[in-house]
XYZ file of C-alpha atoms in Angstrom:
464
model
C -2.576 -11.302 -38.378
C -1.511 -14.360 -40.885
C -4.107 -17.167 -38.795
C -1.843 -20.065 -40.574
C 1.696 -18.946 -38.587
C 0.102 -18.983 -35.610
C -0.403 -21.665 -32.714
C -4.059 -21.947 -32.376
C -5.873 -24.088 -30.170
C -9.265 -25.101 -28.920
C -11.175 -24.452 -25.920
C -12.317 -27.513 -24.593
C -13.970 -27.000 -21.069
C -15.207 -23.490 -19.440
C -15.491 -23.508 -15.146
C -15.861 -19.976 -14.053
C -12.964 -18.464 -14.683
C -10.556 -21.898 -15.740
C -10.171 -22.591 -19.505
C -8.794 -25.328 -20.435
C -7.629 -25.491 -24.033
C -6.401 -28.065 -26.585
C -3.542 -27.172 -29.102
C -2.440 -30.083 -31.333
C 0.619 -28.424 -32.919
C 2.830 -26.743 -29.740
C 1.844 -25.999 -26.288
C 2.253 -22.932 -25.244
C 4.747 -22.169 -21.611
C 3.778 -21.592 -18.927
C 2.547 -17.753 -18.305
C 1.522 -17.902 -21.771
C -1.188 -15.334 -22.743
C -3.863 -16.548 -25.334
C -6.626 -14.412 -26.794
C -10.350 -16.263 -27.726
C -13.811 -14.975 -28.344
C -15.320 -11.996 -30.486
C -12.548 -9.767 -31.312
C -10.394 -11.685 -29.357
C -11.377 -9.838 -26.268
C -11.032 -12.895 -23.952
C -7.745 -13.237 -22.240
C -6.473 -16.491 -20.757
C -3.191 -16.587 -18.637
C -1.408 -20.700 -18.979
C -0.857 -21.891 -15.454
C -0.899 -25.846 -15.966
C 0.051 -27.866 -18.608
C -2.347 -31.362 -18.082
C -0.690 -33.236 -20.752
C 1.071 -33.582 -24.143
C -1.705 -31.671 -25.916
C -3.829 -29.638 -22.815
C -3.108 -26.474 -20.733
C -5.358 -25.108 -17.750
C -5.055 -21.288 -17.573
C -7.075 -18.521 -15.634
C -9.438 -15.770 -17.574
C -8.334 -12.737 -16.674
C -11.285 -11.252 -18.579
C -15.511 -12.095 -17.364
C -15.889 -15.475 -19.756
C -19.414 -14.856 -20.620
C -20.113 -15.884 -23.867
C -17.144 -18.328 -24.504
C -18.175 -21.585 -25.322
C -16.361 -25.359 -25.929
C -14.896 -25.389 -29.352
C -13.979 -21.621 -30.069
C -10.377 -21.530 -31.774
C -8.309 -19.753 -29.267
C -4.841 -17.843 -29.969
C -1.682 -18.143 -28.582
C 0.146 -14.631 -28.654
C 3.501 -15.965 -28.136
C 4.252 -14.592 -25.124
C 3.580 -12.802 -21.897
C 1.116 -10.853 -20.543
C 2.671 -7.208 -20.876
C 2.058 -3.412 -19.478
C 3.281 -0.273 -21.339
C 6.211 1.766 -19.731
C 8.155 5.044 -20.703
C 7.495 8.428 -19.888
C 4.599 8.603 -22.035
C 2.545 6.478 -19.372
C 3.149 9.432 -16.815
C -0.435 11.225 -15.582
C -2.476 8.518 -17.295
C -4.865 5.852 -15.728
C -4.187 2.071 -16.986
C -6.152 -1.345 -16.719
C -3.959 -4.674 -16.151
C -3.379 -5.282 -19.753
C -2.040 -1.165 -20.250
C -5.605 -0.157 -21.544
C -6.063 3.689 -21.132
C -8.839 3.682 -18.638
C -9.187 7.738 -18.152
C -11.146 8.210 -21.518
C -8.091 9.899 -23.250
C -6.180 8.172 -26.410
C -3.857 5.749 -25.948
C -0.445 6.740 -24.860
C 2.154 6.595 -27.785
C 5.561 5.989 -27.901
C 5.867 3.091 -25.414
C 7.355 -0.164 -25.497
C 5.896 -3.238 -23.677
C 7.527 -5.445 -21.655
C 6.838 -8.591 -19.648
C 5.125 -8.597 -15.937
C 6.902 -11.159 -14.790
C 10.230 -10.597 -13.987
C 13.504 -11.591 -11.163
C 13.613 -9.500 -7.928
C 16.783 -7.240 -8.482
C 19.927 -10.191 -7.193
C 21.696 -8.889 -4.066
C 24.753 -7.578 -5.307
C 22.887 -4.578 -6.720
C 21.159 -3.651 -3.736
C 21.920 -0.630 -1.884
C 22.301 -1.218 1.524
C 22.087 2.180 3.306
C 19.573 3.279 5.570
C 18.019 6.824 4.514
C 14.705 7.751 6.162
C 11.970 9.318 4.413
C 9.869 11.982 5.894
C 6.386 11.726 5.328
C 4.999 15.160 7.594
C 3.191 13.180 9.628
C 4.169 13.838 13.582
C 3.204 10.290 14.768
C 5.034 8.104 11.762
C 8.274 10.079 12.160
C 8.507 10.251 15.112
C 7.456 6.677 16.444
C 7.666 4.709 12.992
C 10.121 6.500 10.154
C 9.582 4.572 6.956
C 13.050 4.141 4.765
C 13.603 4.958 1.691
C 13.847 2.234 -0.544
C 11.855 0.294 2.142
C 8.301 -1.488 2.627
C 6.064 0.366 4.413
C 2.570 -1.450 5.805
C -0.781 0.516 7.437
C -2.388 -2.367 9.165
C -6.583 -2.063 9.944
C -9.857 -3.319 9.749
C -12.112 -2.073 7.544
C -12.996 1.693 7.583
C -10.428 2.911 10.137
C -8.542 5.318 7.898
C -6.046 2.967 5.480
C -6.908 4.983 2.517
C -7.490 8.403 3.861
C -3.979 8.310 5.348
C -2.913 6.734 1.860
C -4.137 9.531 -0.062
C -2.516 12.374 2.489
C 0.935 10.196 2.042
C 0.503 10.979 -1.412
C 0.029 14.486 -1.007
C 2.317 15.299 1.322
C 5.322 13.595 -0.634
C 4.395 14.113 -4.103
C 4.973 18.021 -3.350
C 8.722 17.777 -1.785
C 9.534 14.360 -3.646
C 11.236 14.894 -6.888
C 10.533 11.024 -8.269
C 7.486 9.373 -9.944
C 4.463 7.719 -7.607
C 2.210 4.679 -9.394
C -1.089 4.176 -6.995
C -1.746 0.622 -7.850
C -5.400 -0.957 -6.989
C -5.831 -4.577 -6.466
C -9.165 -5.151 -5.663
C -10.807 -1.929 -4.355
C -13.823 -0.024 -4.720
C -14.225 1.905 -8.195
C -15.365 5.011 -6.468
C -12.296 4.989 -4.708
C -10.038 4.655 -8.114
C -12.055 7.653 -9.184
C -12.164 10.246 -6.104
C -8.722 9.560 -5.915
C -7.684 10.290 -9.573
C -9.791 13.525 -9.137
C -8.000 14.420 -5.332
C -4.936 14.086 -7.470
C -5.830 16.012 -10.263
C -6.761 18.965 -8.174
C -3.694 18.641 -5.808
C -1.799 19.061 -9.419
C 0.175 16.215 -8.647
C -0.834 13.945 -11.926
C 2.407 14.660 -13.986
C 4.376 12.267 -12.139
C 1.663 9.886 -11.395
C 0.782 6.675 -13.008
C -2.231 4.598 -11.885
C -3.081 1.223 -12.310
C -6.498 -0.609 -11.225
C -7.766 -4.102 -10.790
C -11.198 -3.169 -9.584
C -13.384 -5.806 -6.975
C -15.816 -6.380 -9.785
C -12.719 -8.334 -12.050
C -12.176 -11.797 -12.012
C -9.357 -12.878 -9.849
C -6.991 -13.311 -13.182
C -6.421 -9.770 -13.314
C -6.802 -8.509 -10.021
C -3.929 -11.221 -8.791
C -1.651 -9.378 -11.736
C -2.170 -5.728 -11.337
C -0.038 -5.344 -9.021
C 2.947 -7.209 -11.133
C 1.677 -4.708 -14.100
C 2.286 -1.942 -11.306
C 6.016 -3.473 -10.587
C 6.774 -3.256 -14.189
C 6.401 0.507 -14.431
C 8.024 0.968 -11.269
C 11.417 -0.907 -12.341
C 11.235 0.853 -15.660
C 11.654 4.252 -13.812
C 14.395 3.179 -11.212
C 16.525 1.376 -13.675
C 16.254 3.136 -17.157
C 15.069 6.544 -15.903
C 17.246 6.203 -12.284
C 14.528 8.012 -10.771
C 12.796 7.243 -7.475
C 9.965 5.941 -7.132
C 6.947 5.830 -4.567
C 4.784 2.953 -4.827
C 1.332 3.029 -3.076
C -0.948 -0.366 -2.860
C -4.120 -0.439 -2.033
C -5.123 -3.176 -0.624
C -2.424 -6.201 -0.840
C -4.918 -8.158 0.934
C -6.898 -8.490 -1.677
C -3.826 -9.646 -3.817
C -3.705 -12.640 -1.671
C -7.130 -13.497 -1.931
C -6.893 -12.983 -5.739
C -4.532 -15.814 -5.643
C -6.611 -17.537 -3.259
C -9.639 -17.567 -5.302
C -6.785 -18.845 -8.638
C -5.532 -21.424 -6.275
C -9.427 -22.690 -5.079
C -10.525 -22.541 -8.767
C -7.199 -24.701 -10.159
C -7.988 -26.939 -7.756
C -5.360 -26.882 -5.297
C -6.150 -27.936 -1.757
C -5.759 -25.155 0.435
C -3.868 -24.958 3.410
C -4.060 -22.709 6.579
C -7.304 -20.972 7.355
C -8.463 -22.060 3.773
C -5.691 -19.797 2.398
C -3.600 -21.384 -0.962
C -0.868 -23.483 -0.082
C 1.522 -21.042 -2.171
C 0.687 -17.854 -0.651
C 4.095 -16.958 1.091
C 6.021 -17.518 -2.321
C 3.133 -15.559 -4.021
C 4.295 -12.525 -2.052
C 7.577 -12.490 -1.625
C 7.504 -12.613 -5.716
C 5.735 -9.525 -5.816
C 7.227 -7.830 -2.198
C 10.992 -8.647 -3.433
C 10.807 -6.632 -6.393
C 10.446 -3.580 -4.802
C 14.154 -2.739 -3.946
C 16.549 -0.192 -3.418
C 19.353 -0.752 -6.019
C 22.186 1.345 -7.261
C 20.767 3.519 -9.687
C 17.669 4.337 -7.748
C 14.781 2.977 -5.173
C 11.180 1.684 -5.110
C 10.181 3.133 -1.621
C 6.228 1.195 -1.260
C 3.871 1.657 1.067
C 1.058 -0.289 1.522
C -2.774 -1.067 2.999
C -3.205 -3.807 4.535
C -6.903 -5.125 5.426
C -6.263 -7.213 8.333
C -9.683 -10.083 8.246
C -11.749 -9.189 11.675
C -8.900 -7.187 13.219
C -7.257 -10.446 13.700
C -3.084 -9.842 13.408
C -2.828 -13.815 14.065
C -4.437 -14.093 10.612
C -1.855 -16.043 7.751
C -2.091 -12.812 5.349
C -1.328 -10.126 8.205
C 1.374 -12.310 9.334
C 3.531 -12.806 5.981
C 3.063 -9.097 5.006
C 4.519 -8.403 8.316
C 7.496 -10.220 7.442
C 8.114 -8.374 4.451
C 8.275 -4.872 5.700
C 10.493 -2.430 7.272
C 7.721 -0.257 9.009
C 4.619 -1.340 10.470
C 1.926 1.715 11.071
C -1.123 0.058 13.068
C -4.392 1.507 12.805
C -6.884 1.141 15.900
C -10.617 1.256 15.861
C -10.600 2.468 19.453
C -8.393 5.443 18.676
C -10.707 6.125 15.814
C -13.797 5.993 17.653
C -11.780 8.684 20.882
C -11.459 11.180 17.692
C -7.532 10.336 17.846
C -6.902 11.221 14.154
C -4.974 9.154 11.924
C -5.894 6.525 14.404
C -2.270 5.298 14.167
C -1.843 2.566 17.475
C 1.711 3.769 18.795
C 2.110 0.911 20.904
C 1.459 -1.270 18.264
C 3.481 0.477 14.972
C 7.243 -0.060 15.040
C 10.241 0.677 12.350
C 13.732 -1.037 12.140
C 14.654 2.271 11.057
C 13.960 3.691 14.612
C 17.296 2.519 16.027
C 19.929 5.291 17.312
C 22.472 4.599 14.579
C 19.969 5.985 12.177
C 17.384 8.270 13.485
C 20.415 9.884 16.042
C 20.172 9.044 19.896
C 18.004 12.100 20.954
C 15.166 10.716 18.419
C 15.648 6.994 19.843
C 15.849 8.298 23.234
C 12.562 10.684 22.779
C 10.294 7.784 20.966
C 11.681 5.408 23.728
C 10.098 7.938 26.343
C 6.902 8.590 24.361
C 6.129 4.796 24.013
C 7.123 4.041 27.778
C 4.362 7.373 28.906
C 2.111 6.185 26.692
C 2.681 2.421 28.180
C 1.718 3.597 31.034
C -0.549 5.311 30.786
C -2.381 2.057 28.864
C -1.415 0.035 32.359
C -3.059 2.867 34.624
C -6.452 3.110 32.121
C -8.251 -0.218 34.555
C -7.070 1.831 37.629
C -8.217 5.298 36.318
C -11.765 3.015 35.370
C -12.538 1.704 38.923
C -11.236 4.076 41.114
C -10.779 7.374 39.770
C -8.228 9.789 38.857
C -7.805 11.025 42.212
C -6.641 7.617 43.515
C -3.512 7.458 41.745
C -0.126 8.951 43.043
C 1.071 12.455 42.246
C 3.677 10.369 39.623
C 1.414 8.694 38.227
C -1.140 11.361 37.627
C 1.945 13.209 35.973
C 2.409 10.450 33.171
C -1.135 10.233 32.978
C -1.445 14.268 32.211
C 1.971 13.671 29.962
C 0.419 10.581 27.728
C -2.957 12.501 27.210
C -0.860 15.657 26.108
C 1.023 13.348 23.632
C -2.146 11.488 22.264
C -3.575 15.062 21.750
C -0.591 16.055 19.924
C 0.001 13.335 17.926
C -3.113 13.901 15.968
C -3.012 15.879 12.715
C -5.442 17.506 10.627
C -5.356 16.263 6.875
C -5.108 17.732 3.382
C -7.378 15.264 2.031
C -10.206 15.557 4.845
C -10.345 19.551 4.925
C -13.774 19.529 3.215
C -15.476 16.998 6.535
C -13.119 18.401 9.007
C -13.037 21.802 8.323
C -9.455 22.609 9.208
C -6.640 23.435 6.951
C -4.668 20.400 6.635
C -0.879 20.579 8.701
C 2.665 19.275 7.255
C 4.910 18.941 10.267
C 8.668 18.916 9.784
C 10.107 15.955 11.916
C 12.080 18.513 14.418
C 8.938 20.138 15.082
C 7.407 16.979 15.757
C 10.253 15.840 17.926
C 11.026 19.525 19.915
C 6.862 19.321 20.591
C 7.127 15.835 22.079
C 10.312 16.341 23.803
C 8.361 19.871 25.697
C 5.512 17.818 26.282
C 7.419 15.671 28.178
C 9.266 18.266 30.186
C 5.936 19.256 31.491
C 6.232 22.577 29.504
C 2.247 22.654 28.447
C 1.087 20.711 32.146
C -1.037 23.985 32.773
C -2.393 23.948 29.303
C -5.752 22.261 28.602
C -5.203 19.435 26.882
C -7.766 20.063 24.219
C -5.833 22.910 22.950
C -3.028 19.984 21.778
C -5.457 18.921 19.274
C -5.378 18.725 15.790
C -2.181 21.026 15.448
C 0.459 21.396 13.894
C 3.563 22.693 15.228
C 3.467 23.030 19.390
C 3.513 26.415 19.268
C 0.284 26.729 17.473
C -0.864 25.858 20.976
C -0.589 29.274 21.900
C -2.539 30.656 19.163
C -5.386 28.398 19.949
C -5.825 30.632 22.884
C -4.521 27.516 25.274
C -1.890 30.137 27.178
C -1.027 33.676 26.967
């Protein structure tokens, strides 16, 4: 590169990760991404200008080893991630690095990872459901296609496991492209997961991105707009769909948390940045459904101490279409995917677009299953025995349900040792609906568990 055309600048003051630089000739915009240090192997995103001659930016590289007075380079532009189809099956860093020890992809063009949420005359504004094979989501939560999807829980009840089996299950019968984007997780999990997929054979439509815990906050906060990028390039130039799986956006909140603290803003509730909710919504309102195709995202959630009152639980909320709950206490009864079915909801599940006898069914299920919650203090102090014949008949109805809602995974064959179970959603629903109608009231209610279909009951050996 010809050092004389180009805007250089000097590094005048190192805190952490916040560089601010001097350039006498032309300050660079904001968003800006400059290049310093050995090989230019430093990386500085522009988030302030201070004055006439100063900007303030965020390293979204470790700064070890930069020091006051290095020149420092301003590219001219963006921060940018690779896209086209040569980016399919491969493993990328938040700058588009090749991070799965093969050469670089070629034949790609790079484009910006900032960009506008899709305006809302090219929405689509159908409501299409997507089946996942999981009995408990379809039938009491449906995700949409084109929609937001969020698992809610605490830490280590079973957001990534269930994750991973989404994958599975709807790479196989879904003809579009997934990206598994990491902000912020463990790197074992980036790697048991590229090898899960890699086995399942579902790699040639998979891109994945990762912004590991161990990286500064720079590039963990931008991963997931790096993610976006490739996401939009397949809906709008490819008009494919796509499935978009984050793991965790909690930690892209505290990313920008940690920016916010660090730039020196004074935070606001609960010591979270002042900007969080517009943060979000310009990551969450890029993922549309427009006319030539749809971003359908689901996405963990780590929710601080189990607290759903916390500021980051709360504005996720608000962003999605399906909530799916995840409950220690279910977890710890052996209910597995722990999914709370009090507590997960849909605006899909309404009769004008899952069809009345679905409404009417999950309405049923949730009001057993209600009271069967109510009845738990009664069943505590006095016993079974003291509650009416009724009530003992919802009770033996709910704990049939809970048993059959539970499903053994793909992904968790090798700890569980059972073959993993996809269950179409009129399975799910003529199982539930039998349950209910006291069909299985003579069967043990053990034999409900971990099965697919209801009429594997009878091959358990539950009834002859």
């Amino acid at each position: 590169m010809n050092h004389s055309s180009q805007n250089l600048g000097v590094v005048v003051s190192v805190r952490g990760s916040v560089v601010d630089v001097r350039f006498d000739t032309a300050l660079p915009p904001i968003y800006s991404l400059l290049r310093t240090g050995p090989d230019d192997c430093i990386a500085i995103e522009v988030l302030a200008q201070l004055n006439a001659h100063l900007v303030r930016g965020i390293a979204l590289t470790p700064t070890q080893g930069l020091a006051r007075g290095m020149t420092v380079t301003d590219t001219g532009g963006p921060l940018k991630t690779p896209v086209g189809r040569a980016i399919l099956s491969r493993m990328f860093d938040v700058f588009g690095n090749a991070i799965d020890r093969q050469p670089s992809p070629v034949d790609i063009e790079w484009r910006s990872v900032h960009r506008t949420p899709p305006p809302l005359a090219r929405r689509s504004t159908q409501s299409e459901i997507f089946e996942t094979g999981i009995k408990v989501i379809d039938v009491l939560s449906p995700l949409e296609r084109g929609g937001k999807a969020g698992l809610f829980g605490g830490a280590g009840v079973g957001k990534t496991v269930l994750l991973t089996e989404m994958i599975h299950n709807m790479v196989g019968h879904h003809e579009g492209v997934s990206i598994f984007c990491g902000i912020g997780e463990r790197c074992r999990e980036g790697e048991e997961l590229y090898r899960d997929m890699k086995e399942a054979g579902v790699l040639p439509n998979m891109v994945m991105v990762f912004g590991q815990m161990n990286e500064p906050p720079g590039s963990r906060f931008r991963v997931g707009h790096a993610a976006l990028t490739m996401a939009e390039y397949f809906r709008d130039d490819e008009h494919r769909d796509v499935l978009l799986l984050i793991d965790n956006i909690f930690r892209f909140i505290q990313a920008g948390s940690e920016i916010s603290g660090l730039m020196g803003q004074m935070p606001s509730r609960l010591g979270y940045q002042p900007t969080m909710g517009t943060e979000l919504s310009g990551l969450e309102e890029r993922i549309a459904n427009t006319d030539s195709g749809a971003i359908t995202s689901i996405q963990a959630v780590y929710v601080p101490a189990d607290d759903f009152t916390d500021p980051a639980a709360v504005h996720t909320f608000s962003h999605l279409s399906a909530s799916i709950v995840l409950s220690r206490k279910r977890a710890s009864e052996g209910l597995y995917p722990a999914i709370d079915p009090l507590q997960s909801g849909s605006k899909m599940a309404s009769p004008g677009i899952v069809g009345e006898r679905h409404y009417a069914l999950a309405q049923q299920i949730r009001s057993t299953l209600a009271q069967y919650a109510d009845l738990k203090d009664i069943i505590a102090m006095l016993g079974l025995e003291q509650l009416s014949a009724a009530d003992r008949a919802v009770v033996a109805r709910a704990r049939r349900l809970e048993r059959f809602l539970t499903q053994p995974f793909f992904t968790t064959e090798q700890f569980s040792g059972i073959k993993g179970k996809l269950v179409s959603l009129a399975d799910a629903l003529d199982g539930c609906e039998r349950i209910l109608k006291d069909e299985f009231k003579d069967v043990p209610e053990n034999a409900l568990y971990m099965i697919g279909a209801i009429d594997e009951v009878y091959a358990k050996g539950g009834v002859s």
